[in-house]
Coordinates of C-alpha atoms in Angstrom, one line a residue:
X1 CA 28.6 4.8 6.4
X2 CA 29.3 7.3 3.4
X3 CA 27.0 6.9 0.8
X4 CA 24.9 9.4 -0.9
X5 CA 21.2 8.8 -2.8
X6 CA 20.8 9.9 -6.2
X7 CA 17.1 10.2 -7.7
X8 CA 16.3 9.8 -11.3
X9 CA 13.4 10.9 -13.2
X10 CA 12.1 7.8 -15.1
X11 CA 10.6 9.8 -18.0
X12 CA 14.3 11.4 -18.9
X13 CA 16.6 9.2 -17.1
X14 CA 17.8 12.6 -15.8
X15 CA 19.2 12.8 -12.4
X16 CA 17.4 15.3 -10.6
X17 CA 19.1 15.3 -6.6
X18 CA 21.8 13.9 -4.9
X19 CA 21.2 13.2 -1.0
X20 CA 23.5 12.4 1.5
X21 CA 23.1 9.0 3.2
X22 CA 23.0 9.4 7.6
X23 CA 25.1 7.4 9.4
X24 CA 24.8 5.2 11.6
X25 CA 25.7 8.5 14.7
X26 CA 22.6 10.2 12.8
X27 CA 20.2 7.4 12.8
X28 CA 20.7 6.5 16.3
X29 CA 20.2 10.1 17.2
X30 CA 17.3 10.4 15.6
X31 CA 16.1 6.9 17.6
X32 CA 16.5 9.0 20.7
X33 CA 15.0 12.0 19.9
X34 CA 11.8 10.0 18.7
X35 CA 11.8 8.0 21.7
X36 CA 12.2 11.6 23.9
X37 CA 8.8 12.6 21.4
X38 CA 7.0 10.2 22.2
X39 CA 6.8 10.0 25.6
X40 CA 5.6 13.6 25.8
X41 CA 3.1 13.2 23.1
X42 CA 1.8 9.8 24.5
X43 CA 0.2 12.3 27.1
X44 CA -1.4 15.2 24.7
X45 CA -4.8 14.5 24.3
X46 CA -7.0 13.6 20.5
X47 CA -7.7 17.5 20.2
X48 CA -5.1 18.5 20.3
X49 CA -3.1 15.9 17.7
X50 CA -6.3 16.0 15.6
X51 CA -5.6 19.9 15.1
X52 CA -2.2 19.2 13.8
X53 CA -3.5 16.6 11.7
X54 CA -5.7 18.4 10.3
X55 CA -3.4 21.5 9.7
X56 CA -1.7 18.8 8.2
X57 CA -4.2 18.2 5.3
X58 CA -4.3 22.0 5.2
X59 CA -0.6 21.7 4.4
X60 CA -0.8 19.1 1.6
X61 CA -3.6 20.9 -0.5
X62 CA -1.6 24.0 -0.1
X63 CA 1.5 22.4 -1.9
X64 CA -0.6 20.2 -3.8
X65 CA 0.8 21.3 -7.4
X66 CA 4.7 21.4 -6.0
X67 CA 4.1 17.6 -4.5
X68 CA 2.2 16.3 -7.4
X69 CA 4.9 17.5 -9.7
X70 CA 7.6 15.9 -7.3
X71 CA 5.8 12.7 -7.3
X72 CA 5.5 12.5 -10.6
X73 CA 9.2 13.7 -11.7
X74 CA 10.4 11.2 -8.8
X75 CA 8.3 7.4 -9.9
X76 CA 6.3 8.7 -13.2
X77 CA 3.1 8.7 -12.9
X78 CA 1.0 10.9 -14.8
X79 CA 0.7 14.3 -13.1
X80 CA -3.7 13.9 -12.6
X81 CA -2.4 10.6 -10.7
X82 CA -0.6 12.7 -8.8
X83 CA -2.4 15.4 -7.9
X84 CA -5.0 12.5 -6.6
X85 CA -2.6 11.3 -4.7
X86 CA -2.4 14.3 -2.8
X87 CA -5.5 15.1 -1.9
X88 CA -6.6 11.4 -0.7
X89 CA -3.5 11.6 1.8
X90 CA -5.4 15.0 2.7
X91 CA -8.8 13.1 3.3
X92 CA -6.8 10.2 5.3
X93 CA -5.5 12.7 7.5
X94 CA -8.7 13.9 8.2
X95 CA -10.2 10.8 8.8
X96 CA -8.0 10.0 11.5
X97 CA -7.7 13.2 12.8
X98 CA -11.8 13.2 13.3
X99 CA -11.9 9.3 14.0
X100 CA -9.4 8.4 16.0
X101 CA -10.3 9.3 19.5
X102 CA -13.5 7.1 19.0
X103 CA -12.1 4.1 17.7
X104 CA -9.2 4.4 21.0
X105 CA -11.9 5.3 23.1
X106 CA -11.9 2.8 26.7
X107 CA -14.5 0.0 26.1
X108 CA -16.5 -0.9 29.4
X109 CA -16.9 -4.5 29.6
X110 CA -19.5 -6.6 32.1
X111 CA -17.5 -8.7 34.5
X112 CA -17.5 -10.0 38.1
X113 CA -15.0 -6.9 38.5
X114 CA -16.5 -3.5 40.1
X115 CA -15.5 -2.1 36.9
X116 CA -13.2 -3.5 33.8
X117 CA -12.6 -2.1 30.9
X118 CA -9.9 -2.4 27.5
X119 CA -7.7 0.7 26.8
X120 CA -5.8 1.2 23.6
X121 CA -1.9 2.9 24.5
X122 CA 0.9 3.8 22.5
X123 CA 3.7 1.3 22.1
X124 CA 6.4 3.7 21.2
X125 CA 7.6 3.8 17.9
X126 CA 6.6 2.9 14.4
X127 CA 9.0 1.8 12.1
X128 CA 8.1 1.8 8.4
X129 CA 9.2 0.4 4.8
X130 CA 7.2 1.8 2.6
X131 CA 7.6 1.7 -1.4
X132 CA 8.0 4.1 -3.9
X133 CA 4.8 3.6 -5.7
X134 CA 2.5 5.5 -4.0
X135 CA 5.4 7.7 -2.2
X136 CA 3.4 10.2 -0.5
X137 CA 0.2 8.2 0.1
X138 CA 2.0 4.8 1.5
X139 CA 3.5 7.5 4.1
X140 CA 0.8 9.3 5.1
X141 CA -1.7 6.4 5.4
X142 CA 0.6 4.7 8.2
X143 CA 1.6 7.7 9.8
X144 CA -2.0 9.2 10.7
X145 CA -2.7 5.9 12.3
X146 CA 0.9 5.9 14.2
X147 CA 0.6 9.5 15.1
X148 CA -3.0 9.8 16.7
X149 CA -2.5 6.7 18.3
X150 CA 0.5 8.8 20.5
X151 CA 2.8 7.4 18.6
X152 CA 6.4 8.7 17.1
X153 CA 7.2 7.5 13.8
X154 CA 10.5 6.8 11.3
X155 CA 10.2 6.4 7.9
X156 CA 12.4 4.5 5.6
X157 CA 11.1 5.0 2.2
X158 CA 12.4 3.6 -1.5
X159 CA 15.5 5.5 -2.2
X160 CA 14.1 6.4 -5.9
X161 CA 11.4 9.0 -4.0
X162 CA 13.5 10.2 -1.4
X163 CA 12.5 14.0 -1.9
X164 CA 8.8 12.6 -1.8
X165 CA 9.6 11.2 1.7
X166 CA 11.6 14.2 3.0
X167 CA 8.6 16.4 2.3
X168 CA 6.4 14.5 4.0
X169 CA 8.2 15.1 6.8
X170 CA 8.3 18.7 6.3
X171 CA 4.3 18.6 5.9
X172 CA 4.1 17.2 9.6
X173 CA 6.4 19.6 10.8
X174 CA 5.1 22.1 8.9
X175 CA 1.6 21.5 10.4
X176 CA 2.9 21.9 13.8
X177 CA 4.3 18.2 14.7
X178 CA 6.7 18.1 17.6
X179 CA 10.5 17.6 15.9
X180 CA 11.3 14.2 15.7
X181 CA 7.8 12.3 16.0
X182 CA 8.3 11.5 12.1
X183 CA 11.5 11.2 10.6
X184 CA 12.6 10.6 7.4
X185 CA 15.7 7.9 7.5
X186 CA 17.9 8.2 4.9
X187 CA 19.7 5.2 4.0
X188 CA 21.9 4.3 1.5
X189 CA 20.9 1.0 0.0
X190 CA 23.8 -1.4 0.7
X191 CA 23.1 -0.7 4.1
X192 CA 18.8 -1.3 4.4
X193 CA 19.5 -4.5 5.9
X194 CA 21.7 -3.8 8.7
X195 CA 20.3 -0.9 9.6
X196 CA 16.5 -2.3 9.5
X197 CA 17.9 -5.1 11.3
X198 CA 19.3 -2.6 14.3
X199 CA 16.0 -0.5 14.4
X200 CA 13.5 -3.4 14.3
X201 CA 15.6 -5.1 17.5
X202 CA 15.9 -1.6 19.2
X203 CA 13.5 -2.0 22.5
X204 CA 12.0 1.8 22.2
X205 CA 10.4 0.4 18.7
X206 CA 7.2 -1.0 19.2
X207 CA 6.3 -2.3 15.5
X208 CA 7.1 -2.3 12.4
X209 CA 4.9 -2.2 8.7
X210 CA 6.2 -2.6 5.1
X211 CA 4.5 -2.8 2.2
X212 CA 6.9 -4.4 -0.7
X213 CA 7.9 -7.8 -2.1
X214 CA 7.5 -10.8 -0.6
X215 CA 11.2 -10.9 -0.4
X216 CA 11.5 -8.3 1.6
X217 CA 8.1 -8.7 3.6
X218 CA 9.7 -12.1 4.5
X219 CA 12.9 -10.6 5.6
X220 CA 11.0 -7.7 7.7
X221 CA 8.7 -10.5 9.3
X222 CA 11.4 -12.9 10.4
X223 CA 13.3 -10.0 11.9
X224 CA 10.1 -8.9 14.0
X225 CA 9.4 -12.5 14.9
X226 CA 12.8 -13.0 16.5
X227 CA 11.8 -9.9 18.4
X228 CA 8.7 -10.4 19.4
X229 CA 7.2 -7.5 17.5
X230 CA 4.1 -6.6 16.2
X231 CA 4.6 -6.3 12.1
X232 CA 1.9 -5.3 9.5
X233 CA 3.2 -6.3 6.2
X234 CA 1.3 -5.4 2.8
X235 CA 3.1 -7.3 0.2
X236 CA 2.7 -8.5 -3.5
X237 CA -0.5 -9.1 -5.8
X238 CA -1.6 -10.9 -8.3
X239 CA -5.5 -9.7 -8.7
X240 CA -8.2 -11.9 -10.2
X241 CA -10.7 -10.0 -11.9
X242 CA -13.2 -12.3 -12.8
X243 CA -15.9 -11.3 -15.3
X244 CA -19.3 -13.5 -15.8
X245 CA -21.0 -14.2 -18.6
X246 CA -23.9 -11.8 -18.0
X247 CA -21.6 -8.6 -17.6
X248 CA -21.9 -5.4 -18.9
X249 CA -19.3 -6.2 -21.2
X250 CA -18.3 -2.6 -22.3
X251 CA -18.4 -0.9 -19.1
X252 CA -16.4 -3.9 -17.7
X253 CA -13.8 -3.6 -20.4
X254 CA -13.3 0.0 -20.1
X255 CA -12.7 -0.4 -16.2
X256 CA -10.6 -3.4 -16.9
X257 CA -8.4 -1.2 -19.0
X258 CA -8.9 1.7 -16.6
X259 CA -7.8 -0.1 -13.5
X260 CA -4.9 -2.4 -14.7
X261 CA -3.0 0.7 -16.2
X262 CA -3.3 3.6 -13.8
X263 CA 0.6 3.9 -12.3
X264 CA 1.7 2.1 -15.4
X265 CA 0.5 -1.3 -13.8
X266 CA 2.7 -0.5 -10.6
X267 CA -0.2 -1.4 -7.8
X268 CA -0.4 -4.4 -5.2
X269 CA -4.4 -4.3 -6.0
X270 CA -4.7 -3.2 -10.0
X271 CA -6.5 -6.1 -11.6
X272 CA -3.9 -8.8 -13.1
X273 CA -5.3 -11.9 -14.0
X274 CA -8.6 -11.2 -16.2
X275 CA -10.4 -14.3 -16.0
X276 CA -13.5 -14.0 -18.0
X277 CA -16.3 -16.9 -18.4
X278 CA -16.3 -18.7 -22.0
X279 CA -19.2 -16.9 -23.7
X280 CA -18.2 -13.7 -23.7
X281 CA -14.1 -14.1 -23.9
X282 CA -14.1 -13.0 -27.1
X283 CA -16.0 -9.4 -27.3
X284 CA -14.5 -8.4 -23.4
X285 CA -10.9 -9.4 -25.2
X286 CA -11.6 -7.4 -28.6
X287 CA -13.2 -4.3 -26.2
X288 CA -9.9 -4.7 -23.5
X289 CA -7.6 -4.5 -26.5
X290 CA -9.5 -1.3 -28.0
X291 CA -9.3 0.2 -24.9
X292 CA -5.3 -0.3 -24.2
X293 CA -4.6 0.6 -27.8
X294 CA -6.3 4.1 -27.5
X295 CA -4.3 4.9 -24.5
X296 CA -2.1 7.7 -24.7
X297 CA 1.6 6.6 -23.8
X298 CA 4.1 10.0 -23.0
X299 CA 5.4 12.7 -20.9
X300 CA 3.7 12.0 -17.7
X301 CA 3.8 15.5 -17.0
X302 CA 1.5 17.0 -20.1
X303 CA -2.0 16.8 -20.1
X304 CA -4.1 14.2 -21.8
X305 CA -1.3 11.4 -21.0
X306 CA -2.2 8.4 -19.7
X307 CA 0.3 6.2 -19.2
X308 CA 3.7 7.0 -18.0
X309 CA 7.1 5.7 -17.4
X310 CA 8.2 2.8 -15.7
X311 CA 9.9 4.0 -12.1
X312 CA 13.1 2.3 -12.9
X313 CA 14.6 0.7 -15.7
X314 CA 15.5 -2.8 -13.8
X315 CA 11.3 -3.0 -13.4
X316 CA 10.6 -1.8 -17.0
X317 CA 13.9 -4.9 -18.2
X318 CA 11.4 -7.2 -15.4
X319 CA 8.3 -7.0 -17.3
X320 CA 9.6 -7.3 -20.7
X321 CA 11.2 -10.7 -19.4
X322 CA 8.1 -12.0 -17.9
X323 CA 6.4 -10.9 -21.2
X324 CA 8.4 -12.6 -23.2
X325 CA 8.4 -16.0 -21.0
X326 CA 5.2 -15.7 -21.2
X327 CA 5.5 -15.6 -24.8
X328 CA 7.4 -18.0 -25.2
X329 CA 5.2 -20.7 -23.2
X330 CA 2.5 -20.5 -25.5
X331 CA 0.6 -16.8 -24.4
X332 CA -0.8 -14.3 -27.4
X333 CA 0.7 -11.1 -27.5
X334 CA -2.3 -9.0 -28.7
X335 CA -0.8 -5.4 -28.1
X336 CA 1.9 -4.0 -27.0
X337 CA 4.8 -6.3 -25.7
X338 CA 8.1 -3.7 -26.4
X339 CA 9.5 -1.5 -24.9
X340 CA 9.4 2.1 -26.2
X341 CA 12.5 3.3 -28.2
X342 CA 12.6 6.9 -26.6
X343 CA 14.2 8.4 -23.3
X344 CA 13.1 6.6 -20.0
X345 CA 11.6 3.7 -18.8
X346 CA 8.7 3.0 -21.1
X347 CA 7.1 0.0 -21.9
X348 CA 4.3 0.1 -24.5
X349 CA 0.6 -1.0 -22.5
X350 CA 0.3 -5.1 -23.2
X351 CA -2.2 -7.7 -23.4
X352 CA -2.0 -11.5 -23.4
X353 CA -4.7 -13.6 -24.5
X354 CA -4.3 -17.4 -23.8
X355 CA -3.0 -17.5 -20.5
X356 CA -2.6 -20.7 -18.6
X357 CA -0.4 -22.6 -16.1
X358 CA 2.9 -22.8 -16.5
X359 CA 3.6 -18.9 -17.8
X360 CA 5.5 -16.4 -16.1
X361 CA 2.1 -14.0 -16.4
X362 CA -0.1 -16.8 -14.8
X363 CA 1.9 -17.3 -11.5
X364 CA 3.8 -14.1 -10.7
X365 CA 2.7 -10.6 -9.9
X366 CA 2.9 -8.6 -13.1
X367 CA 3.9 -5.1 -11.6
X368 CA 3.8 -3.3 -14.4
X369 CA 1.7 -2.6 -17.7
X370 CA 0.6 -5.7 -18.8
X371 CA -2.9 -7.6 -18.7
X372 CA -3.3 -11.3 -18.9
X373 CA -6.6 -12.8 -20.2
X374 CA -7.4 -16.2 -18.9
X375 CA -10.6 -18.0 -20.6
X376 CA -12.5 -20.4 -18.5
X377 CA -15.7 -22.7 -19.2
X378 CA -18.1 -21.3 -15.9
X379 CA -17.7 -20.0 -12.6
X380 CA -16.8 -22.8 -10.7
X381 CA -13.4 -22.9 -12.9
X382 CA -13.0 -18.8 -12.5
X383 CA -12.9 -19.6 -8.8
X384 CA -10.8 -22.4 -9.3
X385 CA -7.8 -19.7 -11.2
X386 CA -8.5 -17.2 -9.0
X387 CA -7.1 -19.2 -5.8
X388 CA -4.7 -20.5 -8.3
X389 CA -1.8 -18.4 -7.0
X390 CA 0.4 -17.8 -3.7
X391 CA -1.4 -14.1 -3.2
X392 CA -4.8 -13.1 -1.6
X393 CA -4.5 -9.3 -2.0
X394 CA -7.5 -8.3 -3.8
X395 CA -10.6 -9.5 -5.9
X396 CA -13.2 -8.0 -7.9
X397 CA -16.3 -10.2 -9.6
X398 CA -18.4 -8.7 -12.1
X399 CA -21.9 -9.5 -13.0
X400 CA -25.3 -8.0 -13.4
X401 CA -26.5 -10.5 -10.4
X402 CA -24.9 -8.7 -7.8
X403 CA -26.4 -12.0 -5.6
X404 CA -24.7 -14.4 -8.2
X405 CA -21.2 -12.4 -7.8
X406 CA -20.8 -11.8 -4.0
X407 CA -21.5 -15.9 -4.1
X408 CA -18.7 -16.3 -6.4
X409 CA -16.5 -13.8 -4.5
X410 CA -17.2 -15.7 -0.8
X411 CA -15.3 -18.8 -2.6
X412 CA -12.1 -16.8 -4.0
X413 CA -9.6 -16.2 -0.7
X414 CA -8.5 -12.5 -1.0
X415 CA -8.1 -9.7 1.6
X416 CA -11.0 -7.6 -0.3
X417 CA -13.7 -8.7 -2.8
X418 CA -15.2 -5.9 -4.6
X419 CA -18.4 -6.7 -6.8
X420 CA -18.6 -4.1 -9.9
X421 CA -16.1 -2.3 -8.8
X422 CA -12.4 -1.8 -9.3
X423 CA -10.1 -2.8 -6.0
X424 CA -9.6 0.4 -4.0
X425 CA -8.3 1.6 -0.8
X426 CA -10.7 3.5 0.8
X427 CA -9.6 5.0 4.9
X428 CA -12.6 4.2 5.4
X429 CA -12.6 0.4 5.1
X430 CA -9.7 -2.2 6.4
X431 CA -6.8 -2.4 4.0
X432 CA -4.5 -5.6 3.1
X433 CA -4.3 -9.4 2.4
X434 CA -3.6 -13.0 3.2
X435 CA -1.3 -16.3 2.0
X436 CA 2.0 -14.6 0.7
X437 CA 0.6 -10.8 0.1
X438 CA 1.0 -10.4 4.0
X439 CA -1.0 -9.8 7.4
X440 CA -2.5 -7.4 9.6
X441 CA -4.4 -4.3 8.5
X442 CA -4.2 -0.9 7.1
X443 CA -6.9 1.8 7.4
X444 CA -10.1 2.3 9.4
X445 CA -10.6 1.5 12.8
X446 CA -8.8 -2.3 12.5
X447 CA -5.3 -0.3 10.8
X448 CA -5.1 2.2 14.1
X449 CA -5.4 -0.7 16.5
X450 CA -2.6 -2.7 15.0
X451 CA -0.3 0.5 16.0
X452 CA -1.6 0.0 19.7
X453 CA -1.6 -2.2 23.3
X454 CA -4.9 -3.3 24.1
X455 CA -4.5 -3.1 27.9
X456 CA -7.0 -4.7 29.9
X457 CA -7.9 -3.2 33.5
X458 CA -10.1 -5.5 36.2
X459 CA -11.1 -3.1 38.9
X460 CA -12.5 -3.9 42.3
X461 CA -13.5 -1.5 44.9
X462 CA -12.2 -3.7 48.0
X463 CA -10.0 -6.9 47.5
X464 CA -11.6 -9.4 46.3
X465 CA -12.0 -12.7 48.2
X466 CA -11.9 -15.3 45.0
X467 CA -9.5 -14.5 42.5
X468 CA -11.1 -14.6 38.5
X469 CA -10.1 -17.9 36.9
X470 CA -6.3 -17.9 35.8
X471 CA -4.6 -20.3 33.4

């Protein structure tokens, strides 16, 4: 391989640096070194990995302004996002760093045995695909799982945030992490498939985690399957966001407009598909519309700006298309709908009113800035649209009977139902979906254990004369 990766900021279309792609000699070296890591670290103890995570969240809020600007120049988002971004890959460091010991902690269980009991192990190494979206927070979210768990990690990240990925490798290392626990793989994109191919089949990698398209969550899966690996993937979206007649219609609408636009539209679990009960269509759309218009579009890196660039200009062309299908099939365009005539990848923020089947913005994941209003007659339609779609990332219900909306949200199949509240991730809380947006978990206790081998141990004192029950 001879390739190099070239980054572009999406707000100039300016290159900004030039990386030189690692061969196949270099990959493979950098397998054996983790392998090497790991085994020695699969024997340090919590403390002592906590302190390095912990040194690692030190690390992050004492670049925080260097990284956020990175971030931003890298995938354009505007620079507040970034700076967020940071300090909540701080906080999941922490957590894990505090938390992990606990949740890996040996469970006794009560048995015929003298003693039994469940241990959680390391399996070796992590592989992971992560997107460019949230570049540093996608990273650090598997990797504090992976690492406290005693295992090494390799990170293949979207070429468009490569410096975003290198750093975070110099964060870890930075903090005190043993060379070649996390590595940064770069790979020049011709040859992702191969070379995920190799890694994934490689006996010292234990598992592997992407979160991307469907496309290439399928691709990742199959590969993992053949294996007989464990795989986490977190995949596409397409939100329901369903609003009852008895909302607080301008707090809603605000939120609405709020969530669906932070990153430029370019999250698994923004709100998508508005679907918003017949009384009260009309005001939320007028109060939705009000809200998009009075964002401020522009330089993601000056203050006040709300909305940024598209990451790339194939994803910004993407949307316009699916806009304009959409259009085309009978949708409303009730704002926006262009994109901008100025440098970089921006799309104006866009609403459609009138969505039904049989448009582009009804059945596909919108990943990008653009809202779709779908009207129905009650609730028992909302929940009918909301499972109306091959996705089960997220789901939010709004209503001032909180009773009334978790009831509505127990019949919509999604991964996380929030009630007056905008989908977040939280480290706190399990993380990811079902049907086509993936399986397995990210986050709290349930994301650590998916990096694991639960190991069960049957103990007896002196042999024992009847053997337990076997298949």
């Amino acid at each position: 391989m001879s390739a190099s990766i070239t980054t572009i900021n999406p707000a100039t279309g300016r290159e900004l640096a030039t990386y030189e792609a690692m061969s196949d000699a270099v990959i493979d070296a950098a397998l054996d070194t983790a392998s090497a890591s790991q085994t020695d670290w699969a024997h340090t103890g919590f403390d002592d990995r906590s302190k390095i995570l912990h040194a690692g969240a030190a690390e992050l809020r004492s670049r925080a302004e260097s990284l956020a600007l990175l971030v931003t120049r890298e995938m354009g988002k505007p620079l507040a996002e970034s700076r967020a971004e940071v300090e909540k890959c701080a906080v999941g460091l922490e957590y894990y760093a505090d938390n992990a010991a606990g949740f890996l902690a040996d469970e006794i269980y009560e048995t015929s045995a003298d003693t039994s009991w469940v241990s959680y192990e390391p399996i070796g190494i992590v592989l992971a695909i992560m997107p460019w979206n949230f570049p540093l927070w996608q990273v650090f979210r598997f990797a504090a799982p992976a690492l406290m768990a005693g295992n090494a990690a390799l990170l293949k990240h979207s070429p468009n945030t490569t410096g975003s990925a290198l750093e975070a490798q110099a964060i870890l290392e930075a903090a005190g992490l043993p060379a070649g626990l996390f590595t940064t793989l770069l790979v020049a994109e011709v040859d992702v498939p191969a070379v995920t191919e190799r890694l994934i089949s490689d006996p010292r990698v234990g598992a592997v985690t992407i979160t991307g398209s469907e496309r290439a969550g399928s691709a990742v899966g199959s590969i993992a399957g053949r294996e007989i690996k464990k795989s986490v993937l977190e995949l596409g979206g397409s939100d329901p966001f369903i609003v009852l007649a008895d909302a607080d219609l301008p707090k809603v609408a605000h939120l609405a407009a709020k969530g669906r636009f932070l990153n430029a539209g370019q999250s698994c679990i923004s709100p998508k598909r508005f679907i918003v009960e017949a009384p009260v269509a009309d005001e939320f759309t007028r109060l939705v519309v009000a809200a998009v218009e009075s964002l401020t579009v522009g330089d993601p890196e000056a203050d006040g700006t709300d909305v940024g660039p598209m990451a790339r200009a194939d994803l910004r062309d993407g949307v316009a298309a699916q806009v304009q299908d959409s259009v085309d099939a009978g949708a409303t365009l009730l704002t926006g709908g262009t994109a901008l005539d100025r440098p970089g990848n921006f799309y104006a923020p866009t609403v459609l009113g009138n969505v039904g089947t049989g448009m582009a913005a009804y059945h596909e994941e919108s990943f990008g800035p653009v809202a779709s209003i779908i009207t129905v007659a009650d609730a028992d339609e909302a929940v009918h649209v909301a499972n109306d779609t091959r996705f089960g990332l997220g789901a939010s219900i709004w209503s001032a009977d909180v009773d009334k909306a978790i009831a509505v949200g127990k019949r919509v199949t999604s991964g996380a139902c929030f009630v007056n509240a905008v989908v977040a991730s939280d480290a706190r809380m399990p993380f990811g979906g079902t049907k086509r947006s993936g399986y397995g978990r990210e986050l709290a206790s349930a994301g650590i254990r998916e990096f694991v081998n639960v190991r069960t141990w049957w103990a007896m004192n002196t042999p024992a004369t009847v053997a337990p029950t076997s298949e």
